[in-house]
PDB file of C-alpha atoms and ligand atoms in Angstrom:
ATOM      1  CA  MET A   1       0.000   0.000   0.000  1.00  0.00           C
ATOM      2  CA  LEU A   2       1.251   3.461  -0.863  1.00  0.00           C
ATOM      3  CA  ARG A   3       1.666   5.506   2.269  1.00  0.00           C
ATOM      4  CA  VAL A   4       2.061   9.170   1.496  1.00  0.00           C
ATOM      5  CA  GLY A   5       1.342  12.297   3.487  1.00  0.00           C
ATOM      6  CA  ALA A   6       2.715  15.677   4.428  1.00  0.00           C
ATOM      7  CA  HIS A   7       4.088  17.688   7.287  1.00  0.00           C
ATOM      8  CA  VAL A   8       0.962  19.370   8.684  1.00  0.00           C
ATOM      9  CA  SER A   9       0.218  22.024  11.273  1.00  0.00           C
ATOM     10  CA  VAL A  10      -0.845  21.381  14.869  1.00  0.00           C
ATOM     11  CA  ALA A  11      -2.133  24.933  15.339  1.00  0.00           C
ATOM     12  CA  GLY A  12      -4.963  24.928  17.867  1.00  0.00           C
ATOM     13  CA  GLY A  13      -3.924  21.553  19.263  1.00  0.00           C
ATOM     14  CA  VAL A  14      -2.181  18.405  18.094  1.00  0.00           C
ATOM     15  CA  HIS A  15      -5.533  16.669  17.377  1.00  0.00           C
ATOM     16  CA  ASN A  16      -6.050  19.125  14.487  1.00  0.00           C
ATOM     17  CA  ALA A  17      -3.186  17.463  12.607  1.00  0.00           C
ATOM     18  CA  VAL A  18      -5.475  14.540  11.756  1.00  0.00           C
ATOM     19  CA  GLU A  19      -8.031  16.597   9.859  1.00  0.00           C
ATOM     20  CA  ASN A  20      -5.269  18.682   8.297  1.00  0.00           C
ATOM     21  CA  GLU A  21      -3.747  15.462   6.939  1.00  0.00           C
ATOM     22  CA  VAL A  22      -7.081  14.153   5.677  1.00  0.00           C
ATOM     23  CA  ALA A  23      -7.722  17.517   3.994  1.00  0.00           C
ATOM     24  CA  VAL A  24      -4.596  17.238   1.814  1.00  0.00           C
ATOM     25  CA  GLY A  25      -5.234  13.587   0.945  1.00  0.00           C
ATOM     26  CA  GLY A  26      -2.499  12.051   3.077  1.00  0.00           C
ATOM     27  CA  ASN A  27      -2.690   8.727   4.933  1.00  0.00           C
ATOM     28  CA  CYS A  28       0.448   9.247   7.047  1.00  0.00           C
ATOM     29  CA  GLY A  29       2.355  12.369   8.032  1.00  0.00           C
ATOM     30  CA  GLN A  30       4.591  14.455  10.202  1.00  0.00           C
ATOM     31  CA  ILE A  31       4.192  17.171  12.838  1.00  0.00           C
ATOM     32  CA  PHE A  32       6.173  19.499  15.054  1.00  0.00           C
ATOM     33  CA  THR A  33       4.921  19.238  18.639  1.00  0.00           C
ATOM     34  CA  HIS A  34       5.679  22.955  19.082  1.00  0.00           C
ATOM     35  CA  SER A  35       7.367  25.785  17.189  1.00  0.00           C
ATOM     36  CA  PRO A  36      10.634  24.275  15.931  1.00  0.00           C
ATOM     37  CA  GLN A  37      12.532  27.562  16.306  1.00  0.00           C
ATOM     38  CA  VAL A  38      12.322  27.758  20.115  1.00  0.00           C
ATOM     39  CA  TRP A  39      13.068  25.540  23.120  1.00  0.00           C
ATOM     40  CA  GLN A  40       9.624  24.596  24.301  1.00  0.00           C
ATOM     41  CA  ASP A  41       7.779  21.831  26.068  1.00  0.00           C
ATOM     42  CA  PRO A  42       5.294  20.018  23.794  1.00  0.00           C
ATOM     43  CA  ASN A  43       2.695  20.378  26.629  1.00  0.00           C
ATOM     44  CA  ILE A  44       0.096  18.003  25.216  1.00  0.00           C
ATOM     45  CA  ASP A  45      -2.808  17.389  27.576  1.00  0.00           C
ATOM     46  CA  ASP A  46      -4.439  13.991  27.959  1.00  0.00           C
ATOM     47  CA  GLU A  47      -7.671  14.901  26.212  1.00  0.00           C
ATOM     48  CA  GLU A  48      -5.888  16.297  23.151  1.00  0.00           C
ATOM     49  CA  ALA A  49      -3.671  13.215  22.997  1.00  0.00           C
ATOM     50  CA  ALA A  50      -6.671  10.880  23.162  1.00  0.00           C
ATOM     51  CA  GLU A  51      -8.417  12.824  20.404  1.00  0.00           C
ATOM     52  CA  PHE A  52      -5.283  12.618  18.247  1.00  0.00           C
ATOM     53  CA  ARG A  53      -4.915   8.867  18.784  1.00  0.00           C
ATOM     54  CA  GLU A  54      -8.596   8.165  18.081  1.00  0.00           C
ATOM     55  CA  GLY A  55      -8.644  10.403  14.993  1.00  0.00           C
ATOM     56  CA  THR A  56      -5.538   8.716  13.641  1.00  0.00           C
ATOM     57  CA  ALA A  57      -6.972   5.233  14.168  1.00  0.00           C
ATOM     58  CA  ALA A  58     -10.236   6.225  12.495  1.00  0.00           C
ATOM     59  CA  HIS A  59      -8.979   8.212   9.505  1.00  0.00           C
ATOM     60  CA  LEU A  60      -5.328   7.436   8.699  1.00  0.00           C
ATOM     61  CA  ASP A  61      -3.079   4.459   8.030  1.00  0.00           C
ATOM     62  CA  GLY A  62      -0.015   6.048   9.586  1.00  0.00           C
ATOM     63  CA  PRO A  63       2.655   6.279  10.674  1.00  0.00           C
ATOM     64  CA  TRP A  64       3.115   9.750  12.088  1.00  0.00           C
ATOM     65  CA  VAL A  65       6.588  11.151  12.590  1.00  0.00           C
ATOM     66  CA  ILE A  66       7.488  13.916  15.041  1.00  0.00           C
ATOM     67  CA  HIS A  67      10.130  16.228  13.602  1.00  0.00           C
ATOM     68  CA  SER A  68      12.279  17.538  16.424  1.00  0.00           C
ATOM     69  CA  SER A  69      13.254  21.182  16.955  1.00  0.00           C
ATOM     70  CA  TYR A  70      15.672  22.879  14.556  1.00  0.00           C
ATOM     71  CA  LEU A  71      17.613  24.107  17.594  1.00  0.00           C
ATOM     72  CA  VAL A  72      18.682  20.585  18.527  1.00  0.00           C
ATOM     73  CA  ASN A  73      22.372  20.005  17.781  1.00  0.00           C
ATOM     74  CA  LEU A  74      23.528  16.541  18.757  1.00  0.00           C
ATOM     75  CA  CYS A  75      27.025  17.006  17.279  1.00  0.00           C
ATOM     76  CA  THR A  76      27.860  20.114  19.259  1.00  0.00           C
ATOM     77  CA  PRO A  77      30.994  20.235  21.391  1.00  0.00           C
ATOM     78  CA  LYS A  78      29.303  22.827  23.692  1.00  0.00           C
ATOM     79  CA  ASP A  79      28.015  21.372  26.968  1.00  0.00           C
ATOM     80  CA  ASP A  80      25.058  23.734  27.413  1.00  0.00           C
ATOM     81  CA  LEU A  81      23.716  23.227  23.874  1.00  0.00           C
ATOM     82  CA  ARG A  82      24.231  19.483  24.196  1.00  0.00           C
ATOM     83  CA  ALA A  83      22.271  19.372  27.465  1.00  0.00           C
ATOM     84  CA  LYS A  84      19.412  21.417  25.979  1.00  0.00           C
ATOM     85  CA  SER A  85      19.373  19.199  22.898  1.00  0.00           C
ATOM     86  CA  ILE A  86      19.170  16.000  24.921  1.00  0.00           C
ATOM     87  CA  ALA A  87      16.410  17.453  27.130  1.00  0.00           C
ATOM     88  CA  SER A  88      14.447  18.557  24.072  1.00  0.00           C
ATOM     89  CA  MET A  89      14.780  15.133  22.443  1.00  0.00           C
ATOM     90  CA  GLN A  90      13.653  13.467  25.667  1.00  0.00           C
ATOM     91  CA  ARG A  91      10.478  15.592  25.651  1.00  0.00           C
ATOM     92  CA  GLU A  92       9.852  14.646  21.992  1.00  0.00           C
ATOM     93  CA  VAL A  93      10.199  10.900  22.524  1.00  0.00           C
ATOM     94  CA  ASP A  94       7.917  11.155  25.589  1.00  0.00           C
ATOM     95  CA  ALA A  95       5.362  13.111  23.514  1.00  0.00           C
ATOM     96  CA  ALA A  96       5.600  10.443  20.808  1.00  0.00           C
ATOM     97  CA  ALA A  97       4.764   7.721  23.341  1.00  0.00           C
ATOM     98  CA  LYS A  98       1.775   9.731  24.577  1.00  0.00           C
ATOM     99  CA  LEU A  99       0.482  10.146  21.013  1.00  0.00           C
ATOM    100  CA  ASP A 100       1.249   6.569  19.889  1.00  0.00           C
ATOM    101  CA  ILE A 101       3.675   7.994  17.323  1.00  0.00           C
ATOM    102  CA  PRO A 102       6.402   5.492  16.444  1.00  0.00           C
ATOM    103  CA  TYR A 103       9.107   7.860  15.166  1.00  0.00           C
ATOM    104  CA  VAL A 104      10.952  11.009  16.206  1.00  0.00           C
ATOM    105  CA  ASN A 105      13.048  12.464  13.457  1.00  0.00           C
ATOM    106  CA  VAL A 106      16.222  14.485  14.121  1.00  0.00           C
ATOM    107  CA  HIS A 107      19.045  16.126  12.185  1.00  0.00           C
ATOM    108  CA  LEU A 108      22.464  15.353  13.623  1.00  0.00           C
ATOM    109  CA  GLY A 109      23.452  19.018  13.640  1.00  0.00           C
ATOM    110  CA  ALA A 110      26.792  20.737  13.139  1.00  0.00           C
ATOM    111  CA  HIS A 111      30.184  19.945  14.670  1.00  0.00           C
ATOM    112  CA  THR A 112      31.120  23.673  14.535  1.00  0.00           C
ATOM    113  CA  GLY A 113      34.835  23.022  14.335  1.00  0.00           C
ATOM    114  CA  ALA A 114      35.147  19.914  16.508  1.00  0.00           C
ATOM    115  CA  GLY A 115      35.689  17.776  13.409  1.00  0.00           C
ATOM    116  CA  VAL A 116      33.623  15.092  11.701  1.00  0.00           C
ATOM    117  CA  GLU A 117      34.746  12.203  13.905  1.00  0.00           C
ATOM    118  CA  ALA A 118      34.200  14.083  17.179  1.00  0.00           C
ATOM    119  CA  GLY A 119      30.860  15.441  15.956  1.00  0.00           C
ATOM    120  CA  LEU A 120      29.544  11.990  15.075  1.00  0.00           C
ATOM    121  CA  ALA A 121      30.774  10.636  18.424  1.00  0.00           C
ATOM    122  CA  ASN A 122      28.978  13.500  20.217  1.00  0.00           C
ATOM    123  CA  ALA A 123      25.750  12.683  18.378  1.00  0.00           C
ATOM    124  CA  ALA A 124      25.935   8.962  19.156  1.00  0.00           C
ATOM    125  CA  SER A 125      26.652   9.578  22.844  1.00  0.00           C
ATOM    126  CA  ALA A 126      23.940  12.259  23.139  1.00  0.00           C
ATOM    127  CA  LEU A 127      21.325   9.882  21.712  1.00  0.00           C
ATOM    128  CA  SER A 128      22.634   7.143  24.026  1.00  0.00           C
ATOM    129  CA  GLU A 129      21.601   9.323  26.983  1.00  0.00           C
ATOM    130  CA  LEU A 130      17.929   9.251  26.000  1.00  0.00           C
ATOM    131  CA  ASP A 131      15.430   7.125  27.835  1.00  0.00           C
ATOM    132  CA  ILE A 132      13.446   6.107  24.763  1.00  0.00           C
ATOM    133  CA  PRO A 133      10.012   4.649  25.468  1.00  0.00           C
ATOM    134  CA  HIS A 134       9.116   1.228  24.136  1.00  0.00           C
ATOM    135  CA  ASP A 135       7.566   1.477  20.631  1.00  0.00           C
ATOM    136  CA  VAL A 136       9.329   4.770  19.863  1.00  0.00           C
ATOM    137  CA  THR A 137      12.378   4.926  17.602  1.00  0.00           C
ATOM    138  CA  VAL A 138      14.576   7.918  16.848  1.00  0.00           C
ATOM    139  CA  LEU A 139      15.229   8.394  13.136  1.00  0.00           C
ATOM    140  CA  VAL A 140      18.403  10.177  12.110  1.00  0.00           C
ATOM    141  CA  GLU A 141      17.639  12.309   9.056  1.00  0.00           C
ATOM    142  CA  SER A 142      19.973  12.664   6.105  1.00  0.00           C
ATOM    143  CA  ASP A 143      21.176  16.240   5.726  1.00  0.00           C
ATOM    144  CA  ALA A 144      22.186  18.532   2.873  1.00  0.00           C
ATOM    145  CA  GLY A 145      25.563  18.834   4.603  1.00  0.00           C
ATOM    146  CA  SER A 146      26.121  22.591   4.432  1.00  0.00           C
ATOM    147  CA  GLY A 147      28.893  24.122   6.552  1.00  0.00           C
ATOM    148  CA  THR A 148      29.875  21.735   9.333  1.00  0.00           C
ATOM    149  CA  LYS A 149      26.508  19.948   9.421  1.00  0.00           C
ATOM    150  CA  LEU A 150      26.807  16.174   9.501  1.00  0.00           C
ATOM    151  CA  GLY A 151      24.563  13.513   8.020  1.00  0.00           C
ATOM    152  CA  GLY A 152      25.078  14.416   4.362  1.00  0.00           C
ATOM    153  CA  GLU A 153      27.092  11.292   3.715  1.00  0.00           C
ATOM    154  CA  PHE A 154      25.402   7.943   4.315  1.00  0.00           C
ATOM    155  CA  GLU A 155      28.582   6.908   6.183  1.00  0.00           C
ATOM    156  CA  HIS A 156      27.791   9.530   8.852  1.00  0.00           C
ATOM    157  CA  LEU A 157      24.365   8.003   9.432  1.00  0.00           C
ATOM    158  CA  ALA A 158      25.844   4.499   9.614  1.00  0.00           C
ATOM    159  CA  THR A 159      28.495   5.583  12.124  1.00  0.00           C
ATOM    160  CA  VAL A 160      25.916   7.085  14.485  1.00  0.00           C
ATOM    161  CA  LEU A 161      23.689   4.008  14.213  1.00  0.00           C
ATOM    162  CA  ASP A 162      26.667   1.767  14.973  1.00  0.00           C
ATOM    163  CA  ASP A 163      28.054   3.816  17.860  1.00  0.00           C
ATOM    164  CA  CYS A 164      24.807   4.629  19.679  1.00  0.00           C
ATOM    165  CA  ASP A 165      23.618   2.423  22.546  1.00  0.00           C
ATOM    166  CA  ARG A 166      20.000   2.891  21.397  1.00  0.00           C
ATOM    167  CA  ASP A 167      18.398   1.208  18.375  1.00  0.00           C
ATOM    168  CA  LEU A 168      18.161   3.964  15.795  1.00  0.00           C
ATOM    169  CA  ASP A 169      16.787   4.056  12.277  1.00  0.00           C
ATOM    170  CA  VAL A 170      16.966   6.548   9.412  1.00  0.00           C
ATOM    171  CA  CYS A 171      14.825   9.044   7.511  1.00  0.00           C
ATOM    172  CA  LEU A 172      16.136   9.769   4.018  1.00  0.00           C
ATOM    173  CA  ASP A 173      15.317  13.232   2.660  1.00  0.00           C
ATOM    174  CA  THR A 174      15.653  13.106  -1.132  1.00  0.00           C
ATOM    175  CA  ALA A 175      16.255  16.865  -1.507  1.00  0.00           C
ATOM    176  CA  HIS A 176      18.975  16.714   1.144  1.00  0.00           C
ATOM    177  CA  ALA A 177      20.665  13.627  -0.320  1.00  0.00           C
ATOM    178  CA  PHE A 178      20.633  15.274  -3.762  1.00  0.00           C
ATOM    179  CA  ALA A 179      22.091  18.512  -2.381  1.00  0.00           C
ATOM    180  CA  ALA A 180      24.692  16.444  -0.535  1.00  0.00           C
ATOM    181  CA  GLY A 181      25.893  14.928  -3.821  1.00  0.00           C
ATOM    182  CA  TYR A 182      23.783  11.822  -4.504  1.00  0.00           C
ATOM    183  CA  ASP A 183      22.465  12.231  -8.039  1.00  0.00           C
ATOM    184  CA  LEU A 184      18.819  11.189  -7.922  1.00  0.00           C
ATOM    185  CA  SER A 185      17.874  12.899 -11.183  1.00  0.00           C
ATOM    186  CA  THR A 186      18.187   9.865 -13.459  1.00  0.00           C
ATOM    187  CA  ALA A 187      16.766   6.350 -13.170  1.00  0.00           C
ATOM    188  CA  LYS A 188      20.284   4.954 -12.858  1.00  0.00           C
ATOM    189  CA  GLY A 189      21.348   7.578 -10.320  1.00  0.00           C
ATOM    190  CA  ALA A 190      18.260   6.992  -8.172  1.00  0.00           C
ATOM    191  CA  LYS A 191      18.668   3.197  -8.254  1.00  0.00           C
ATOM    192  CA  ASP A 192      22.402   3.417  -7.527  1.00  0.00           C
ATOM    193  CA  THR A 193      21.753   5.727  -4.576  1.00  0.00           C
ATOM    194  CA  ILE A 194      19.296   3.269  -3.032  1.00  0.00           C
ATOM    195  CA  THR A 195      21.858   0.503  -3.562  1.00  0.00           C
ATOM    196  CA  GLU A 196      24.527   2.633  -1.907  1.00  0.00           C
ATOM    197  CA  PHE A 197      22.220   3.399   1.011  1.00  0.00           C
ATOM    198  CA  ASP A 198      21.598  -0.326   1.400  1.00  0.00           C
ATOM    199  CA  ASP A 199      25.320  -1.101   1.302  1.00  0.00           C
ATOM    200  CA  VAL A 200      26.312   1.616   3.784  1.00  0.00           C
ATOM    201  CA  VAL A 201      23.340   1.915   6.165  1.00  0.00           C
ATOM    202  CA  GLY A 202      21.028  -0.977   5.285  1.00  0.00           C
ATOM    203  CA  LEU A 203      17.508  -0.616   3.919  1.00  0.00           C
ATOM    204  CA  GLU A 204      16.190  -2.390   7.032  1.00  0.00           C
ATOM    205  CA  HIS A 205      16.908   0.928   8.815  1.00  0.00           C
ATOM    206  CA  LEU A 206      14.978   3.086   6.326  1.00  0.00           C
ATOM    207  CA  MET A 207      11.689   3.897   8.091  1.00  0.00           C
ATOM    208  CA  CYS A 208      10.681   7.138   6.360  1.00  0.00           C
ATOM    209  CA  ILE A 209      11.452   9.087   3.203  1.00  0.00           C
ATOM    210  CA  HIS A 210      11.025  12.847   3.020  1.00  0.00           C
ATOM    211  CA  LEU A 211      10.106  12.927  -0.658  1.00  0.00           C
ATOM    212  CA  ASN A 212      11.069  16.466  -1.618  1.00  0.00           C
ATOM    213  CA  ASP A 213      12.373  17.731  -4.923  1.00  0.00           C
ATOM    214  CA  SER A 214      15.222  20.248  -4.879  1.00  0.00           C
ATOM    215  CA  LYS A 215      15.488  23.801  -6.180  1.00  0.00           C
ATOM    216  CA  HIS A 216      19.264  23.530  -6.318  1.00  0.00           C
ATOM    217  CA  ALA A 217      21.643  21.336  -8.286  1.00  0.00           C
ATOM    218  CA  CYS A 218      23.207  18.115  -7.070  1.00  0.00           C
ATOM    219  CA  GLY A 219      26.144  18.623  -4.721  1.00  0.00           C
ATOM    220  CA  THR A 220      25.421  22.292  -3.947  1.00  0.00           C
ATOM    221  CA  HIS A 221      24.611  21.565  -0.257  1.00  0.00           C
ATOM    222  CA  LYS A 222      21.733  24.045  -0.602  1.00  0.00           C
ATOM    223  CA  ASP A 223      18.525  22.950   1.085  1.00  0.00           C
ATOM    224  CA  GLU A 224      15.430  24.342  -0.601  1.00  0.00           C
ATOM    225  CA  HIS A 225      12.543  22.055  -1.437  1.00  0.00           C
ATOM    226  CA  ALA A 226      10.588  22.030  -4.708  1.00  0.00           C
ATOM    227  CA  HIS A 227       7.333  20.431  -5.857  1.00  0.00           C
ATOM    228  CA  VAL A 228       7.606  16.708  -6.659  1.00  0.00           C
ATOM    229  CA  GLY A 229       8.999  16.308 -10.185  1.00  0.00           C
ATOM    230  CA  GLU A 230       9.320  20.070 -10.731  1.00  0.00           C
ATOM    231  CA  GLY A 231      12.808  20.567  -9.305  1.00  0.00           C
ATOM    232  CA  GLU A 232      16.329  19.477 -10.191  1.00  0.00           C
ATOM    233  CA  ILE A 233      15.574  15.843  -9.296  1.00  0.00           C
ATOM    234  CA  GLY A 234      12.705  15.938 -11.765  1.00  0.00           C
ATOM    235  CA  VAL A 235      10.143  13.428 -13.007  1.00  0.00           C
ATOM    236  CA  GLU A 236      12.545  10.627 -14.017  1.00  0.00           C
ATOM    237  CA  GLY A 237      14.287  10.528 -10.655  1.00  0.00           C
ATOM    238  CA  MET A 238      11.079  10.896  -8.662  1.00  0.00           C
ATOM    239  CA  THR A 239       9.258   8.231 -10.684  1.00  0.00           C
ATOM    240  CA  THR A 240      12.140   5.826 -10.125  1.00  0.00           C
ATOM    241  CA  LEU A 241      12.188   6.458  -6.361  1.00  0.00           C
ATOM    242  CA  ILE A 242       8.408   6.179  -5.995  1.00  0.00           C
ATOM    243  CA  ASN A 243       8.394   2.834  -7.840  1.00  0.00           C
ATOM    244  CA  ASP A 244      11.607   1.163  -6.663  1.00  0.00           C
ATOM    245  CA  PRO A 245      10.335  -2.160  -5.245  1.00  0.00           C
ATOM    246  CA  ARG A 246      13.025  -2.108  -2.557  1.00  0.00           C
ATOM    247  CA  ILE A 247      11.461   0.944  -0.899  1.00  0.00           C
ATOM    248  CA  GLU A 248       7.840   0.729  -2.054  1.00  0.00           C
ATOM    249  CA  ASP A 249       6.517   0.184   1.475  1.00  0.00           C
ATOM    250  CA  VAL A 250       8.475   3.000   3.117  1.00  0.00           C
ATOM    251  CA  PRO A 251       6.168   5.879   4.165  1.00  0.00           C
ATOM    252  CA  LEU A 252       6.646   9.026   2.076  1.00  0.00           C
ATOM    253  CA  VAL A 253       6.305  12.349   3.888  1.00  0.00           C
ATOM    254  CA  LEU A 254       6.292  15.540   1.850  1.00  0.00           C
ATOM    255  CA  GLU A 255       7.777  18.840   2.977  1.00  0.00           C
ATOM    256  CA  THR A 256       7.138  20.497  -0.350  1.00  0.00           C
ATOM    257  CA  PRO A 257       6.477  24.237  -0.584  1.00  0.00           C
ATOM    258  CA  THR A 258       3.157  25.992  -0.895  1.00  0.00           C
ATOM    259  CA  GLU A 259       3.654  28.264  -3.887  1.00  0.00           C
ATOM    260  CA  ASP A 260       2.611  28.744  -7.513  1.00  0.00           C
ATOM    261  CA  GLY A 261      -0.909  27.830  -6.462  1.00  0.00           C
ATOM    262  CA  ARG A 262       0.231  24.353  -5.449  1.00  0.00           C
ATOM    263  CA  GLY A 263       0.443  22.879  -1.989  1.00  0.00           C
ATOM    264  CA  PHE A 264       0.514  19.491  -0.316  1.00  0.00           C
ATOM    265  CA  GLU A 265      -2.691  18.320  -1.961  1.00  0.00           C
ATOM    266  CA  TRP A 266      -1.189  18.787  -5.432  1.00  0.00           C
ATOM    267  CA  ASN A 267       2.066  17.080  -4.438  1.00  0.00           C
ATOM    268  CA  ILE A 268       0.390  14.077  -2.800  1.00  0.00           C
ATOM    269  CA  GLU A 269      -1.779  13.659  -5.885  1.00  0.00           C
ATOM    270  CA  ARG A 270       1.374  13.872  -8.025  1.00  0.00           C
ATOM    271  CA  VAL A 271       2.992  11.057  -6.069  1.00  0.00           C
ATOM    272  CA  ARG A 272      -0.119   8.905  -6.542  1.00  0.00           C
ATOM    273  CA  GLU A 273      -0.039   9.627 -10.296  1.00  0.00           C
ATOM    274  CA  LEU A 274       3.632   8.710 -10.603  1.00  0.00           C
ATOM    275  CA  ARG A 275       3.131   5.445  -8.724  1.00  0.00           C
ATOM    276  CA  GLU A 276       2.728   2.666 -11.249  1.00  0.00           C
ATOM    277  CA  ASP A 277       0.653   0.114  -9.366  1.00  0.00           C
TER     278      ASP A 277
HETATM  279 ZN1  LIG B   1      14.207  17.544   8.614  1.00  0.00          ZN
HETATM  280 ZN1  LIG B   2      15.219  20.382   3.781  1.00  0.00          ZN
END
């Protein structure tokens, strides 16, 4: 079954995410539990959580993913930022358990001069400090790899998975991987990238794909999302990814823009059109 949805708003309460997802035609999706630009407690009350869980069971196939705060930096060498990042992640995994959400997604962050090896070690040890509830898994998201941000290379993801004491999995963002240098714009490039991911990380760890097209060329490390098939990855690459039998059951979550009169509804419909079964 094709599982495809979008990152939707929780404005007015997390339970509203369900109808927002249904409204754009999604059957799975992603949320922030609070504004991702500030340190904040998700603060979800019991009634709201129950309404979210019941709405999800009634109207969606799932899964949901919680995307953690953009302020989180697991690679940081700074003690205060590390402590805040771990505390924030702990609140997210606890919120996920309360909402019956299986995944919390996080970017590794930037090593800011500490070096790649030290940054990856910081990320693995920070995630090892989490008390992750049963039935919740942290997904490390592939990054565009600008500046000193880690997670652009599949090897970075594999290192953190190997070195962390917790069982982690991965979310692959196609716009980020493309910006990081994996050429997804041709059928061969897309297939080879999935093969490389399997070789380096293992497809058994791929639990979510952020299916975004890219406004910038391959290898530019610039992270700006485009409508599915309308960016530099384009229709050939997207069609190949959407139909590759090795990843056909992985949930697709869109973080495409709302512009040119097109939003999530258009993009989800596009994915369904490009799917060949
Ligand atoms: Zn992300
Ligand atoms: Zn992005």
